[in-house]
Amino acid sequence: DAGVIQSPRHEVTEMGQEVTLRCKPISGHNSLFWYRQTMMRGLELLIYFNNNVPIDDSGMPEDRFSAKMPNASFSTLKIQPSEPRDSAVYFCASRGLTRQYFGPGTRLTVT
Amino acid sequence: KQEVTQIPAALSVPEGENLVLNCSFTDSAIYNLQWFRQDPGKGLTSLLLIQSSQREQTSGRLNASLDKSSGRSTLYIAASQPGDSATYLCAVDSYSGGGADGLTFGKGTHLIIQP
């Protein structure tokens, strides 16, 4: 099993640009989660999906953030327009029966 | 809203010592509790998962306990080694009426084991 796959691993962009982060969950897992990690706030849940349906997006910081899961094997997190305060590590995780498995993360730097 | 607190925030001990990391949570309605390890600039490695019906889990030199009624968990590390140096995160998987929610993380304990 390849585990949770995220791309890109690193992203550097200028303020105002659109950023798209991608995640491929573990096959057979029916829940997918997006988290953000910053020094100040630690790890925070942004949004999660069950069976491709968004369940709770209360953690999404602003309307500039959006997430989609068009099918069971792919999800995107989009930031438009990006701002320097969005700089963080973004983790995707998927869950089958009990445990969440995390991807390696995408380190986003917005200059 | 679930809140998770980890104490201490940082810990530095000489090699060979046994140590305890603490985690507390405010809402006892949980599915499970996980302990993770994170090395600098790296991702999350799951160490132990305790189901809400369990009291403890063990893996090698690690032992995690759960007291759901008091909202506490501890991670015990025996015979610490320099390779144990990392940040240890406690995370609670809560549930609402609709099912399991995402994980709520503590801020972590930054552990340094001195050779």
mmCIF file of N, CA and C in Angstrom, chain A residues 33 35 37 40-43 45 48 50 91 95 98-100 102-104 107, chain B residues 32 34 36 38 41-44 46 49 51 89 93 100-103 105 107:
data_model
loop_
_atom_site.group_PDB
_atom_site.id
_atom_site.type_symbol
_atom_site.label_atom_id
_atom_site.label_comp_id
_atom_site.label_asym_id
_atom_site.label_seq_id
_atom_site.Cartn_x
_atom_site.Cartn_y
_atom_site.Cartn_z
ATOM 1 N N PHE A 33 -9.491 13.787 5.417
ATOM 2 C CA PHE A 33 -9.359 14.963 6.271
ATOM 3 C C PHE A 33 -8.238 15.860 5.749
ATOM 4 N N TYR A 35 -5.759 18.938 7.231
ATOM 5 C CA TYR A 35 -5.276 19.629 8.426
ATOM 6 C C TYR A 35 -4.231 20.656 8.014
ATOM 7 N N GLN A 37 -0.876 22.826 9.786
ATOM 8 C CA GLN A 37 0.010 22.940 10.945
ATOM 9 C C GLN A 37 0.824 24.214 10.862
ATOM 10 N N MET A 40 2.215 28.681 15.465
ATOM 11 C CA MET A 40 1.379 29.386 16.449
ATOM 12 C C MET A 40 0.175 28.556 16.887
ATOM 13 N N ARG A 41 -0.457 27.869 15.961
ATOM 14 C CA ARG A 41 -1.738 27.221 16.262
ATOM 15 C C ARG A 41 -1.664 25.698 16.310
ATOM 16 N N GLY A 42 -0.504 25.156 15.953
ATOM 17 C CA GLY A 42 -0.386 23.700 15.955
ATOM 18 C C GLY A 42 -1.151 23.090 14.795
ATOM 19 N N LEU A 43 -1.628 21.871 14.980
ATOM 20 C CA LEU A 43 -2.375 21.143 13.959
ATOM 21 C C LEU A 43 -3.867 21.384 14.133
ATOM 22 N N LEU A 45 -7.825 20.910 12.248
ATOM 23 C CA LEU A 45 -8.661 20.313 11.216
ATOM 24 C C LEU A 45 -9.312 21.423 10.396
ATOM 25 N N TYR A 48 -13.460 17.821 6.592
ATOM 26 C CA TYR A 48 -13.384 16.399 6.334
ATOM 27 C C TYR A 48 -14.575 15.925 5.520
ATOM 28 N N ASN A 50 -16.859 12.421 4.282
ATOM 29 C CA ASN A 50 -17.245 11.016 4.406
ATOM 30 C C ASN A 50 -17.887 10.601 3.094
ATOM 31 N N PHE A 91 -1.594 18.910 5.807
ATOM 32 C CA PHE A 91 -1.617 17.453 5.818
ATOM 33 C C PHE A 91 -2.981 16.939 5.365
ATOM 34 N N ARG A 95 -9.072 7.691 6.638
ATOM 35 C CA ARG A 95 -9.402 6.728 7.686
ATOM 36 C C ARG A 95 -10.298 5.642 7.129
ATOM 37 N N THR A 98 -10.872 2.716 11.838
ATOM 38 C CA THR A 98 -10.572 3.387 13.110
ATOM 39 C C THR A 98 -9.488 4.445 12.991
ATOM 40 N N ARG A 99 -8.319 4.051 12.516
ATOM 41 C CA ARG A 99 -7.148 4.915 12.609
ATOM 42 C C ARG A 99 -7.035 5.841 11.407
ATOM 43 N N GLN A 100 -6.577 7.073 11.650
ATOM 44 C CA GLN A 100 -6.268 7.987 10.549
ATOM 45 C C GLN A 100 -4.807 7.810 10.144
ATOM 46 N N PHE A 102 -1.776 9.551 7.897
ATOM 47 C CA PHE A 102 -1.420 10.870 7.386
ATOM 48 C C PHE A 102 -0.469 10.779 6.190
ATOM 49 N N GLY A 103 -0.652 11.704 5.266
ATOM 50 C CA GLY A 103 0.311 11.878 4.195
ATOM 51 C C GLY A 103 1.521 12.644 4.691
ATOM 52 N N PRO A 104 2.518 12.816 3.817
ATOM 53 C CA PRO A 104 3.769 13.472 4.213
ATOM 54 C C PRO A 104 3.646 14.980 4.352
ATOM 55 N N ARG A 107 4.415 21.545 2.226
ATOM 56 C CA ARG A 107 4.895 22.761 2.874
ATOM 57 C C ARG A 107 4.661 23.922 1.935
ATOM 58 N N ASN B 32 -11.491 7.352 19.988
ATOM 59 C CA ASN B 32 -10.176 6.844 20.343
ATOM 60 C C ASN B 32 -9.223 7.997 20.588
ATOM 61 N N GLN B 34 -5.006 8.922 19.975
ATOM 62 C CA GLN B 34 -3.758 8.503 19.345
ATOM 63 C C GLN B 34 -2.600 9.341 19.853
ATOM 64 N N PHE B 36 1.148 10.475 18.509
ATOM 65 C CA PHE B 36 1.971 10.581 17.315
ATOM 66 C C PHE B 36 3.354 11.093 17.694
ATOM 67 N N GLN B 38 6.489 13.336 15.833
ATOM 68 C CA GLN B 38 6.839 14.164 14.679
ATOM 69 C C GLN B 38 8.281 14.634 14.835
ATOM 70 N N GLY B 41 10.485 19.008 10.745
ATOM 71 C CA GLY B 41 10.286 19.117 9.310
ATOM 72 C C GLY B 41 9.699 17.884 8.655
ATOM 73 N N LYS B 42 9.223 16.950 9.459
ATOM 74 C CA LYS B 42 8.703 15.694 8.924
ATOM 75 C C LYS B 42 7.209 15.552 9.178
ATOM 76 N N GLY B 43 6.663 14.442 8.709
ATOM 77 C CA GLY B 43 5.254 14.166 8.911
ATOM 78 C C GLY B 43 4.979 13.513 10.248
ATOM 79 N N LEU B 44 3.792 12.939 10.360
ATOM 80 C CA LEU B 44 3.329 12.345 11.611
ATOM 81 C C LEU B 44 3.459 10.828 11.559
ATOM 82 N N SER B 46 2.256 7.548 13.597
ATOM 83 C CA SER B 46 1.366 7.073 14.648
ATOM 84 C C SER B 46 2.100 6.064 15.522
ATOM 85 N N LEU B 49 -2.601 3.750 19.367
ATOM 86 C CA LEU B 49 -4.006 4.144 19.318
ATOM 87 C C LEU B 49 -4.736 3.369 20.403
ATOM 88 N N GLN B 51 -8.489 2.622 21.807
ATOM 89 C CA GLN B 51 -9.926 2.743 21.606
ATOM 90 C C GLN B 51 -10.581 3.218 22.899
ATOM 91 N N LEU B 89 2.761 14.193 19.948
ATOM 92 C CA LEU B 89 1.445 14.817 19.850
ATOM 93 C C LEU B 89 0.369 13.841 20.291
ATOM 94 N N ASP B 93 -9.992 11.602 18.787
ATOM 95 C CA ASP B 93 -10.993 11.422 17.736
ATOM 96 C C ASP B 93 -12.361 11.431 18.417
ATOM 97 N N ALA B 100 -18.055 9.987 13.653
ATOM 98 C CA ALA B 100 -16.745 10.439 14.106
ATOM 99 C C ALA B 100 -16.345 11.727 13.411
ATOM 100 N N ASP B 101 -15.800 12.654 14.184
ATOM 101 C CA ASP B 101 -15.266 13.886 13.638
ATOM 102 C C ASP B 101 -13.773 13.710 13.408
ATOM 103 N N GLY B 102 -13.119 14.779 13.004
ATOM 104 C CA GLY B 102 -11.677 14.717 12.807
ATOM 105 C C GLY B 102 -10.961 14.766 14.133
ATOM 106 N N LEU B 103 -9.638 14.618 14.042
ATOM 107 C CA LEU B 103 -8.800 14.628 15.230
ATOM 108 C C LEU B 103 -8.617 16.043 15.759
ATOM 109 N N PHE B 105 -5.914 17.943 18.059
ATOM 110 C CA PHE B 105 -4.550 17.743 18.519
ATOM 111 C C PHE B 105 -4.208 18.664 19.679
ATOM 112 N N LYS B 107 -0.898 20.669 21.536
ATOM 113 C CA LYS B 107 0.217 21.432 20.959
ATOM 114 C C LYS B 107 1.526 20.637 20.974
#
